[in-house]
Amino acid sequence: MPRLKRRLRPVLVLSIALSTALAVGGGLLPAAPAHADSAPEPQTVSADALPTVQVNGVVWDQEVVGNTVYVAGSFTSARPAGASKGVSETPRANLLAYDIRTGEMLDWAPRTNGAVNTITASADGSVIYLGGEFTALNDETTWRVGSVAADTGARIPVGASANATVRALELGPDGTTLYIGGTFTQINSSARQRVAAIDLTTQTLTSFTAPVDNYFVRTIAAAVDGSAVAIGGAFTSVGSQSNPGYGMAILEPDGQLRRNNLTSVVRNATSYASIMSLEADSQGLYGTGYSQSRTYGSIEGLFRANWVSGDLDYLADCHGDSFDVHPTAEVVYVASHTHDCSNIGGMPDSKQYYNAVAFTNAATGTVKTNTVSGYTNHAGQPATTNLNFYPVFTNGTYTGTNQATWTVEGNDEYVVYGGEFLTVNGTAQQGLVRFARRDVAPNAEGPMDKGGAYAVSAQSPSPGVVTLSFKANWDRDDRTLTYKVYRDDDTSTPVSTQTVSAGFWALPQLSATDTVEPGTTHRYRVVVEDPWGASTRSDWVTVTAAARDDGAELGAYGLRVIQDGATNYWPLDEKSGQSGADLIGGATMTVSGKAYTRGQAAAIGSGKAIAFSPSRRSVSFATTTSASTAPGVFSVEAWFQTTTTSGGVIANFGSSTTGSSTSKDRMVYMRNDGTLGFMLYPGAVTTIASPRSYNDGSWHHVVATMSPTEGSALYVDGELVGSDATMTRGQAFDGFWRVGGDSVAGVAVAPSSGYFTGSIDEVAVYGTALGLDAVRAHYALGTGQEPEDPAQPDAGDQDQSILLADDFSRTTSRGWGSADTGGSWTAAWGNSLFSTADSQGRIAMKGAKSSSSISSQVLASTSTEAVIDMSFDAVPTGNGAYVSYQARKTAAGTYQAGIRLASNGALTLTVSKVVDGKETTLGTARLDGTYRAGDPLHLRIVVDGEETTTLRARAWTGDAEPEAWQIDTVDSEGTLSSPGSVGFTTYMSASAGKDETVNVSVDKVTVKRLG
C-alpha cells in the first residue's frame, strides 16, 4: 500500500458556532493567544461531493498547486464526472491533472510505465517531482525518481535514481533539497538505507543519510524552519535505536537521530503496523497510522507532536486505520476507514466505516479509557474533537484491500480526496472527489431523514394541549439543526422552534407542545433546517385535541413535565391491564409478569400508581417495546415509595424487553440500605450514590441526569444529592426504557434483588439534562406547593439599578479609560487596539490572528441584564471576525455571548462558558439577513443565578428588537457562581488578509441588576 506525505500548503478554513441550547460542543481557535478566550468550534468544508474527473484504478497521492490538482497513482485512463466506466475514456498513464474549481481534467499527461506513489511540487510550482515503481517516464529511462514540467508534462532531469521502490518525496523548506524515502538501499549507486536527499541545484546526492534498519520509509515531513526532517514507516529502528526510532524518527539536518519522546506513545512498525503519513506546518508534526495488532501498533488515528520534545499536542484516539492527513489552520482532514471515536467523545463503534473525517486542530480535552479489546489504552493523553464531517464512500476493489480513500489534500477553498472508491454519498464517482468551503459549496447536503422516513407522532393528553414527538435528524456536515413545527400550513409561523446539536449516533428524542381549541382537529409537520438553508420535512400528522369533557385533563404537574421538554411521559395512571401510556412519545410500556398491582394511590395527589411485589416465583417490570438509541444527553425522573431492604431498579435503559438485560445502563436503583445509586457503564461501572436512605414508606422524587459536557447529577426531593463531572457518557446500544426491575449484576453495591418492591409513579424521560430549578419545580408541584421559578426578565416592569453604563463620551488614544458608571476598563492584552472618540469605544482588529481583551471592574451582582449597541466598519474576508461580550468573568471562568461576522455577511450568535480554557457552547442562533458595513448591531443578554444560572440572549440589526429570546438555556454546574466583571474580546481569523483591518465601534454598554 504505497503512501507518502510532503509539505503543507496554507489553507483557509471557515469557523462557525454550531451548537445548541439542548446539547453542546466545544473547540478552540489555536491561533489565539494562550490567555485569550476561545472561539467557536471550527466549521469543516461541506460534504457535497462535487463532480470530479474519474480514474479506472487507484490514486495514491495528490499535490495542489494554485487551482491545479496533480494526481498520481496506478491507472490507465480517466473519464469525466458522471460518465460510466468505459464511456468517454481518455488515456492517462498513472498521472493526470484537473482544475480544482471545476473538477475537469486538464491536458497535462506525462506517462510512466509503473505506479507513481508520491508527488510533490517545486517551491515555485513549476516542476512536479515523482516517485514510485516506474522505470520509464515519457518513454525515457527513469529509475523510480523523476520530474516533469508543471505546465507541459515534459520530462526534466532530476539527478536521482533508486534501486527499489520510492514511497515518499518531500521538498525542503528552502526548495533546494528533495528528500526521498522508500525500500531502496542505493541512490545513484551510492549506499543509502531507505532515506536520502538530492541537491536540486546541482542535481547531486547530498551527504544526508540515516541508518534505517529494516522494512521501509513510507512518509517524510520537513520542519517549516528547516531544523529537522521526520520520517515514518514500518521500520523498527534507526541506527539500532527504537525509542525513538520505532516506526518514526526526527532527524537532524545531517541525518542524526534526534533523541526525544516521539515514539513514547505512538509506536507503529513491522509488517503488522506502520506510520502511514507525516505532515508539517507551523503548529507541529502531524501523523497517522494503521495497525493490525496492538503488539506492533499503538494507534490507528491522528496525532500532532512537538518537533523538539516529541511530546503529543493531541491524539485523535479513533479506531480504524488512517492513511493520510491534511492539516489546515483550524481543521485537520484524514483519509481513513474510521469506525470508532468514542475514546475522544465522537462516534461509537459501528458497522459503518467513514473514509473522510475531520478533527479540530487543537487539544480540546483528554482521551477516555479504552474499553475495546485489541487496542492500546491512551487514557489521559490530550485529545482533540471529532467534527461533524461524514461523507460516505463505497470501497473499491482495485488493490484488493477493501479500501476507499488513500490521500487527502487541499487549497484555500477546497479539500480533495483520492483513492479507489466507487461512489460518494450514493453517486457514482470513482477515485477522485472534491469538497468545498461552505461559502463556495452548493450546500445541498441537508438533514437526511425525509418524509415518511422521518416519523412524527402527535397526541392530546389534556383538553386543548397537543404534544408532538420526533427524533432528532442528522446531517453529513452539520451537527446543529433547527426544528420548526408547523400547524395546518407550513408557510405560517411555526408553533415551535428549537435548535439541537447531536451526533448521528446519539439522536435524542425531541418534543413540542401546542395549545389549540379543545375538540378541534389539526395537522402538524416538522421542518428540519441546517444553518446553510438545506432542509427536509416530515409528512403531515393529524390529531384531534382532547375536548373539555372527555376526562383527559392533566394537572399542573403533568403540564409542567410537558412544558419542560419531556420526550416520554408515563403517568402510570391505568387502573388495570398491562399497558402504560406514553403521553408524549407514543412509546407505550407493557408490564410483564404477575407481581404487580395497578390503580394504587398516586404520588402527586391525582391519578394512580403501580405497585410491584416480586417474589422468588414471579417478578414484574414495565418496558417499552420498540427499541431506541441510548441517549447521549438525558434526564430520567420518577416517584417511588417503599420500605424494602432488598433494593431494586427503579428505572433504567436495558437491552431486553423480557427477563434480564445483557446490557444495562442509565440506571437509577435502590440499595439494600435504602440509598440510591445512579449508574452509567461507558465500558466500566461509574456511579453516583445518595448519602441517605429513602426506604421509609414515604413518596420520594428522584431525577438523574447525564450531559456529555456537564457530567451527571442525582437529585432527590428537589435537592442535588450527588454529582460527577466525569460521568459524561454511557454505553452505546439500542434498547428499551424499563421501570421496576432489571439485572443488577456488576453494579456498585448491588442490592439483593434487581426487582423493586414498592410503588412507582410519574416516570418521564427528557432529551436534556434538567437543572436544579426545574427539578425543584417538579417536586414542589408534586407535593402540592407553588414552584419558585426564576422570574422572567422584563426590562420595562422591573426595578433595576445600573451597575455599569458607558456611552464613551471621551477621547483616549490607548485603552477605554473609565466608564460613566462602573469604574475603569482594563485591557488584558491589545491595549493599543482600544480607543475612544466621537462617543464610541473602538476596537481595531488588525490583520490575521489579531486579538484583544478588555474588562470592567467586578460588578456586585449575579443577576444582570446587559444591552450593547455596536457596529463593524467592514465585512471581513476569510473566516470572519469574532466579538465576544463577557457577561460574567470570574477567576473560575466566563459566561459570554459571541458574535461572528462571516465573509458573506452572515451573523451568528453563540452563548458559551469557558472554564479552565475549555469552551462549552450553551446555545447558538443564526441572525436573519446579511450584514452591511456600518449597520447598527445590538445584543441583549441576561445572566441570572449562582449555582444554577439562566442565560438568555438575542441579537439583531436595525431598530426593531425581536420579542423572543434566540437563546434561552440553563447552566446547572455552578462553577461560575460568583459576581464578575464584564468585557469584550475580539479575534480576527487566521485566514483573514495580512494587512486587513476591521474596526468595531461600541456606541453604548448598559448593565443592570435584575430584580
Short mmCIF file of N, CA, C and O in Angstrom, two decimals, residues 122-217:
data_model
loop_
_atom_site.label_atom_id
_atom_site.label_comp_id
_atom_site.label_asym_id
_atom_site.label_seq_id
_atom_site.Cartn_x
_atom_site.Cartn_y
_atom_site.Cartn_z
N SER A 122 7.77 21.78 -6.86
CA SER A 122 8.85 22.70 -6.50
C SER A 122 8.27 23.91 -5.78
O SER A 122 7.06 24.14 -5.79
N ALA A 123 9.16 24.68 -5.19
CA ALA A 123 8.71 25.82 -4.40
C ALA A 123 7.90 26.81 -5.22
O ALA A 123 6.94 27.41 -4.73
N ASP A 124 8.27 26.99 -6.49
CA ASP A 124 7.52 27.93 -7.33
C ASP A 124 6.41 27.26 -8.12
O ASP A 124 5.73 27.91 -8.92
N GLY A 125 6.24 25.96 -7.93
CA GLY A 125 5.17 25.24 -8.60
C GLY A 125 5.41 24.91 -10.05
O GLY A 125 4.52 24.40 -10.72
N SER A 126 6.61 25.15 -10.55
CA SER A 126 6.86 24.94 -11.98
C SER A 126 7.30 23.52 -12.32
O SER A 126 7.25 23.12 -13.49
N VAL A 127 7.76 22.77 -11.31
CA VAL A 127 8.24 21.41 -11.53
C VAL A 127 7.49 20.46 -10.61
O VAL A 127 7.26 20.77 -9.44
N ILE A 128 7.12 19.31 -11.16
CA ILE A 128 6.43 18.29 -10.38
C ILE A 128 7.37 17.10 -10.23
O ILE A 128 7.82 16.52 -11.23
N TYR A 129 7.66 16.72 -8.99
CA TYR A 129 8.55 15.60 -8.70
C TYR A 129 7.73 14.34 -8.44
O TYR A 129 6.67 14.40 -7.80
N LEU A 130 8.25 13.21 -8.93
CA LEU A 130 7.52 11.95 -8.89
C LEU A 130 8.39 10.86 -8.28
O LEU A 130 9.61 10.81 -8.50
N GLY A 131 7.77 9.96 -7.54
CA GLY A 131 8.47 8.79 -7.03
C GLY A 131 7.55 7.59 -7.07
O GLY A 131 6.33 7.73 -6.93
N GLY A 132 8.10 6.41 -7.29
CA GLY A 132 7.25 5.24 -7.34
C GLY A 132 7.98 3.98 -7.74
O GLY A 132 9.11 3.73 -7.34
N GLU A 133 7.31 3.20 -8.63
CA GLU A 133 7.83 1.91 -9.06
C GLU A 133 8.19 1.90 -10.55
O GLU A 133 8.57 0.87 -11.10
N PHE A 134 8.09 3.01 -11.21
CA PHE A 134 8.32 3.11 -12.65
C PHE A 134 9.81 3.07 -12.99
O PHE A 134 10.66 3.42 -12.17
N THR A 135 10.08 2.67 -14.21
CA THR A 135 11.46 2.71 -14.73
C THR A 135 11.54 3.52 -16.01
O THR A 135 12.61 3.62 -16.62
N ALA A 136 10.42 4.08 -16.42
CA ALA A 136 10.39 4.95 -17.60
C ALA A 136 9.41 6.08 -17.38
O ALA A 136 8.31 5.87 -16.83
N LEU A 137 9.80 7.28 -17.79
CA LEU A 137 8.98 8.47 -17.70
C LEU A 137 8.96 9.12 -19.07
O LEU A 137 10.02 9.46 -19.61
N ASN A 138 7.77 9.26 -19.64
CA ASN A 138 7.64 9.76 -21.01
C ASN A 138 8.54 8.96 -21.96
O ASN A 138 9.23 9.53 -22.82
N ASP A 139 8.57 7.65 -21.75
CA ASP A 139 9.30 6.69 -22.58
C ASP A 139 10.82 6.81 -22.47
O ASP A 139 11.55 6.21 -23.26
N GLU A 140 11.32 7.57 -21.50
CA GLU A 140 12.75 7.65 -21.25
C GLU A 140 13.07 6.95 -19.93
O GLU A 140 12.32 7.06 -18.95
N THR A 141 14.18 6.25 -19.90
CA THR A 141 14.56 5.50 -18.70
C THR A 141 14.68 6.44 -17.50
O THR A 141 15.40 7.43 -17.54
N THR A 142 13.96 6.10 -16.46
CA THR A 142 13.93 6.91 -15.24
C THR A 142 13.71 5.96 -14.07
O THR A 142 12.65 5.36 -13.96
N TRP A 143 14.70 5.84 -13.23
CA TRP A 143 14.67 4.81 -12.20
C TRP A 143 14.00 5.32 -10.92
O TRP A 143 14.62 5.75 -9.98
N ARG A 144 12.66 5.34 -10.98
CA ARG A 144 11.79 5.48 -9.80
C ARG A 144 11.75 6.87 -9.19
O ARG A 144 10.94 7.12 -8.29
N VAL A 145 12.61 7.79 -9.63
CA VAL A 145 12.53 9.19 -9.21
C VAL A 145 12.61 10.04 -10.47
O VAL A 145 13.53 9.87 -11.27
N GLY A 146 11.66 10.93 -10.65
CA GLY A 146 11.67 11.75 -11.86
C GLY A 146 10.99 13.09 -11.61
O GLY A 146 10.44 13.35 -10.54
N SER A 147 11.01 13.92 -12.63
CA SER A 147 10.31 15.20 -12.55
C SER A 147 9.87 15.63 -13.93
O SER A 147 10.46 15.23 -14.95
N VAL A 148 8.79 16.42 -13.96
CA VAL A 148 8.23 16.91 -15.21
C VAL A 148 7.82 18.36 -15.04
O VAL A 148 7.65 18.85 -13.92
N ALA A 149 7.65 19.04 -16.16
CA ALA A 149 7.20 20.42 -16.13
C ALA A 149 5.73 20.48 -15.71
O ALA A 149 4.91 19.69 -16.17
N ALA A 150 5.40 21.42 -14.84
CA ALA A 150 4.02 21.52 -14.35
C ALA A 150 3.06 21.98 -15.43
O ALA A 150 1.87 21.69 -15.36
N ASP A 151 3.56 22.67 -16.45
CA ASP A 151 2.67 23.17 -17.49
C ASP A 151 2.52 22.20 -18.67
O ASP A 151 1.43 21.97 -19.17
N THR A 152 3.64 21.59 -19.09
CA THR A 152 3.60 20.76 -20.30
C THR A 152 3.69 19.27 -20.02
O THR A 152 3.34 18.46 -20.89
N GLY A 153 4.20 18.90 -18.86
CA GLY A 153 4.42 17.48 -18.57
C GLY A 153 5.71 16.93 -19.15
O GLY A 153 5.97 15.72 -19.05
N ALA A 154 6.54 17.78 -19.76
CA ALA A 154 7.80 17.32 -20.34
C ALA A 154 8.75 16.86 -19.25
O ALA A 154 8.82 17.46 -18.17
N ARG A 155 9.50 15.81 -19.54
CA ARG A 155 10.45 15.26 -18.58
C ARG A 155 11.58 16.25 -18.33
O ARG A 155 12.11 16.86 -19.27
N ILE A 156 11.95 16.39 -17.06
CA ILE A 156 13.06 17.24 -16.64
C ILE A 156 14.01 16.38 -15.82
O ILE A 156 13.58 15.74 -14.86
N PRO A 157 15.28 16.34 -16.14
CA PRO A 157 16.23 15.54 -15.34
C PRO A 157 16.24 16.01 -13.88
O PRO A 157 16.19 17.20 -13.60
N VAL A 158 16.31 15.05 -12.96
CA VAL A 158 16.31 15.38 -11.55
C VAL A 158 17.59 14.96 -10.85
O VAL A 158 17.87 15.38 -9.73
N GLY A 159 18.40 14.10 -11.49
CA GLY A 159 19.67 13.72 -10.91
C GLY A 159 19.58 12.67 -9.84
O GLY A 159 20.40 12.64 -8.93
N ALA A 160 18.56 11.79 -9.92
CA ALA A 160 18.43 10.75 -8.91
C ALA A 160 17.87 9.49 -9.54
O ALA A 160 16.99 9.55 -10.42
N SER A 161 18.35 8.35 -9.08
CA SER A 161 17.78 7.06 -9.46
C SER A 161 17.86 6.15 -8.26
O SER A 161 18.81 6.20 -7.48
N ALA A 162 16.83 5.31 -8.07
CA ALA A 162 16.76 4.43 -6.91
C ALA A 162 16.75 2.99 -7.37
O ALA A 162 16.17 2.66 -8.41
N ASN A 163 17.33 2.11 -6.54
CA ASN A 163 17.40 0.70 -6.93
C ASN A 163 16.20 -0.10 -6.46
O ASN A 163 16.15 -1.32 -6.65
N ALA A 164 15.22 0.55 -5.82
CA ALA A 164 13.98 -0.12 -5.40
C ALA A 164 12.92 0.95 -5.20
O ALA A 164 13.17 2.15 -5.39
N THR A 165 11.78 0.53 -4.80
CA THR A 165 10.59 1.40 -4.76
C THR A 165 10.81 2.67 -3.95
O THR A 165 11.40 2.63 -2.85
N VAL A 166 10.31 3.77 -4.49
CA VAL A 166 10.26 5.05 -3.79
C VAL A 166 8.82 5.28 -3.32
O VAL A 166 7.89 5.21 -4.12
N ARG A 167 8.67 5.52 -2.03
CA ARG A 167 7.33 5.70 -1.46
C ARG A 167 7.07 7.14 -1.01
O ARG A 167 5.91 7.51 -0.82
N ALA A 168 8.11 7.93 -0.80
CA ALA A 168 7.92 9.26 -0.23
C ALA A 168 8.88 10.27 -0.84
O ALA A 168 10.05 9.96 -1.06
N LEU A 169 8.38 11.45 -1.12
CA LEU A 169 9.19 12.60 -1.51
C LEU A 169 8.78 13.79 -0.64
O LEU A 169 7.61 13.94 -0.29
N GLU A 170 9.73 14.61 -0.30
CA GLU A 170 9.45 15.82 0.48
C GLU A 170 10.44 16.90 0.07
O GLU A 170 11.66 16.64 -0.01
N LEU A 171 9.95 18.09 -0.20
CA LEU A 171 10.81 19.21 -0.56
C LEU A 171 11.19 19.97 0.69
O LEU A 171 10.32 20.28 1.54
N GLY A 172 12.47 20.26 0.86
CA GLY A 172 12.89 21.08 1.99
C GLY A 172 12.31 22.47 1.91
O GLY A 172 11.93 22.95 0.82
N PRO A 173 12.19 23.16 3.03
CA PRO A 173 11.52 24.47 3.03
C PRO A 173 12.19 25.52 2.17
O PRO A 173 11.52 26.46 1.72
N ASP A 174 13.50 25.40 1.88
CA ASP A 174 14.14 26.39 1.01
C ASP A 174 14.03 26.02 -0.46
O ASP A 174 14.49 26.75 -1.34
N GLY A 175 13.42 24.86 -0.75
CA GLY A 175 13.18 24.46 -2.13
C GLY A 175 14.37 23.90 -2.87
O GLY A 175 14.27 23.58 -4.05
N THR A 176 15.51 23.71 -2.20
CA THR A 176 16.71 23.23 -2.89
C THR A 176 17.02 21.76 -2.61
O THR A 176 17.89 21.20 -3.27
N THR A 177 16.33 21.16 -1.65
CA THR A 177 16.62 19.78 -1.28
C THR A 177 15.38 18.92 -1.45
O THR A 177 14.29 19.28 -0.98
N LEU A 178 15.55 17.78 -2.12
CA LEU A 178 14.47 16.81 -2.29
C LEU A 178 14.82 15.57 -1.46
O LEU A 178 15.80 14.89 -1.73
N TYR A 179 13.99 15.31 -0.43
CA TYR A 179 14.17 14.12 0.40
C TYR A 179 13.42 12.95 -0.22
O TYR A 179 12.30 13.11 -0.72
N ILE A 180 14.01 11.76 -0.15
CA ILE A 180 13.47 10.57 -0.79
C ILE A 180 13.40 9.46 0.25
O ILE A 180 14.35 9.25 1.01
N GLY A 181 12.29 8.73 0.28
CA GLY A 181 12.16 7.60 1.18
C GLY A 181 11.53 6.42 0.46
O GLY A 181 10.79 6.58 -0.51
N GLY A 182 11.84 5.20 0.94
CA GLY A 182 11.26 4.01 0.31
C GLY A 182 11.91 2.75 0.83
O GLY A 182 12.36 2.65 1.99
N THR A 183 11.99 1.73 -0.06
CA THR A 183 12.60 0.45 0.29
C THR A 183 14.02 0.32 -0.25
O THR A 183 14.69 -0.69 -0.02
N PHE A 184 14.51 1.30 -0.96
CA PHE A 184 15.79 1.24 -1.65
C PHE A 184 16.96 1.14 -0.67
O PHE A 184 16.86 1.52 0.50
N THR A 185 18.08 0.69 -1.20
CA THR A 185 19.34 0.68 -0.45
C THR A 185 20.43 1.46 -1.16
O THR A 185 21.54 1.62 -0.62
N GLN A 186 20.10 1.95 -2.38
CA GLN A 186 21.06 2.77 -3.12
C GLN A 186 20.32 3.89 -3.85
O GLN A 186 19.22 3.69 -4.38
N ILE A 187 20.95 5.05 -3.88
CA ILE A 187 20.54 6.16 -4.73
C ILE A 187 21.77 6.55 -5.55
O ILE A 187 22.86 6.78 -4.99
N ASN A 188 21.60 6.59 -6.87
CA ASN A 188 22.72 6.90 -7.76
C ASN A 188 23.92 5.98 -7.48
O ASN A 188 25.08 6.42 -7.46
N SER A 189 23.60 4.72 -7.21
CA SER A 189 24.59 3.67 -6.94
C SER A 189 25.39 3.89 -5.66
O SER A 189 26.36 3.17 -5.41
N SER A 190 24.98 4.85 -4.85
CA SER A 190 25.62 5.07 -3.55
C SER A 190 24.71 4.53 -2.45
O SER A 190 23.48 4.63 -2.52
N ALA A 191 25.32 3.97 -1.42
CA ALA A 191 24.56 3.34 -0.34
C ALA A 191 23.73 4.38 0.41
O ALA A 191 24.27 5.38 0.90
N ARG A 192 22.45 4.13 0.48
CA ARG A 192 21.53 4.93 1.29
C ARG A 192 20.44 3.98 1.80
O ARG A 192 19.74 3.36 1.00
N GLN A 193 20.29 3.87 3.11
CA GLN A 193 19.35 2.91 3.67
C GLN A 193 17.96 3.53 3.84
O GLN A 193 17.63 4.08 4.86
N ARG A 194 17.20 3.50 2.73
CA ARG A 194 15.77 3.81 2.74
C ARG A 194 15.44 5.30 2.88
O ARG A 194 14.28 5.67 2.85
N VAL A 195 16.43 6.17 3.05
CA VAL A 195 16.20 7.60 3.06
C VAL A 195 17.43 8.29 2.52
O VAL A 195 18.57 7.86 2.77
N ALA A 196 17.21 9.35 1.72
CA ALA A 196 18.32 10.07 1.09
C ALA A 196 17.85 11.47 0.75
O ALA A 196 16.68 11.83 0.93
N ALA A 197 18.77 12.28 0.20
CA ALA A 197 18.43 13.65 -0.20
C ALA A 197 19.22 14.03 -1.44
O ALA A 197 20.40 13.66 -1.59
N ILE A 198 18.58 14.80 -2.32
CA ILE A 198 19.19 15.29 -3.56
C ILE A 198 19.26 16.81 -3.50
O ILE A 198 18.29 17.48 -3.14
N ASP A 199 20.42 17.36 -3.85
CA ASP A 199 20.56 18.80 -4.01
C ASP A 199 20.03 19.15 -5.40
O ASP A 199 20.62 18.78 -6.42
N LEU A 200 18.90 19.82 -5.47
CA LEU A 200 18.27 20.12 -6.76
C LEU A 200 19.04 21.16 -7.55
O LEU A 200 18.90 21.23 -8.78
N THR A 201 19.84 21.96 -6.88
CA THR A 201 20.62 22.97 -7.59
C THR A 201 21.72 22.33 -8.43
O THR A 201 21.94 22.68 -9.59
N THR A 202 22.39 21.32 -7.82
CA THR A 202 23.50 20.65 -8.52
C THR A 202 23.10 19.29 -9.06
O THR A 202 23.88 18.66 -9.78
N GLN A 203 21.88 18.85 -8.70
CA GLN A 203 21.37 17.53 -9.08
C GLN A 203 22.36 16.43 -8.66
O GLN A 203 22.68 15.52 -9.42
N THR A 204 22.80 16.52 -7.41
CA THR A 204 23.72 15.52 -6.87
C THR A 204 23.20 15.02 -5.53
O THR A 204 22.43 15.71 -4.84
N LEU A 205 23.63 13.83 -5.16
CA LEU A 205 23.28 13.24 -3.89
C LEU A 205 24.00 13.98 -2.77
O LEU A 205 25.20 14.23 -2.85
N THR A 206 23.28 14.34 -1.71
CA THR A 206 23.90 15.01 -0.58
C THR A 206 24.45 13.98 0.41
O THR A 206 24.21 12.78 0.28
N SER A 207 25.11 14.47 1.43
CA SER A 207 25.66 13.58 2.46
C SER A 207 24.60 13.15 3.47
O SER A 207 24.88 12.32 4.33
N PHE A 208 23.39 13.71 3.36
CA PHE A 208 22.33 13.35 4.30
C PHE A 208 22.05 11.85 4.22
O PHE A 208 21.77 11.31 3.15
N THR A 209 22.09 11.17 5.36
CA THR A 209 21.79 9.75 5.41
C THR A 209 21.43 9.37 6.83
O THR A 209 21.80 10.07 7.78
N ALA A 210 20.68 8.30 6.97
CA ALA A 210 20.32 7.77 8.28
C ALA A 210 20.20 6.26 8.15
O ALA A 210 19.65 5.76 7.16
N PRO A 211 20.68 5.52 9.12
CA PRO A 211 20.64 4.05 9.03
C PRO A 211 19.29 3.48 9.43
O PRO A 211 19.09 3.01 10.56
N VAL A 212 18.32 3.55 8.52
CA VAL A 212 17.01 2.94 8.77
C VAL A 212 17.19 1.43 8.62
O VAL A 212 17.49 0.93 7.54
N ASP A 213 16.97 0.72 9.70
CA ASP A 213 17.49 -0.65 9.78
C ASP A 213 16.71 -1.68 8.99
O ASP A 213 17.28 -2.70 8.58
N ASN A 214 15.42 -1.50 8.76
CA ASN A 214 14.65 -2.55 8.10
C ASN A 214 13.36 -2.00 7.52
O ASN A 214 13.08 -0.81 7.60
N TYR A 215 12.58 -2.88 6.90
CA TYR A 215 11.30 -2.54 6.27
C TYR A 215 11.48 -1.33 5.33
O TYR A 215 12.31 -1.37 4.44
N PHE A 216 10.73 -0.23 5.55
CA PHE A 216 10.80 0.87 4.58
C PHE A 216 10.36 2.18 5.21
O PHE A 216 9.72 2.20 6.27
N VAL A 217 10.73 3.26 4.54
CA VAL A 217 10.24 4.60 4.87
C VAL A 217 9.06 4.89 3.96
O VAL A 217 9.17 4.82 2.73
#
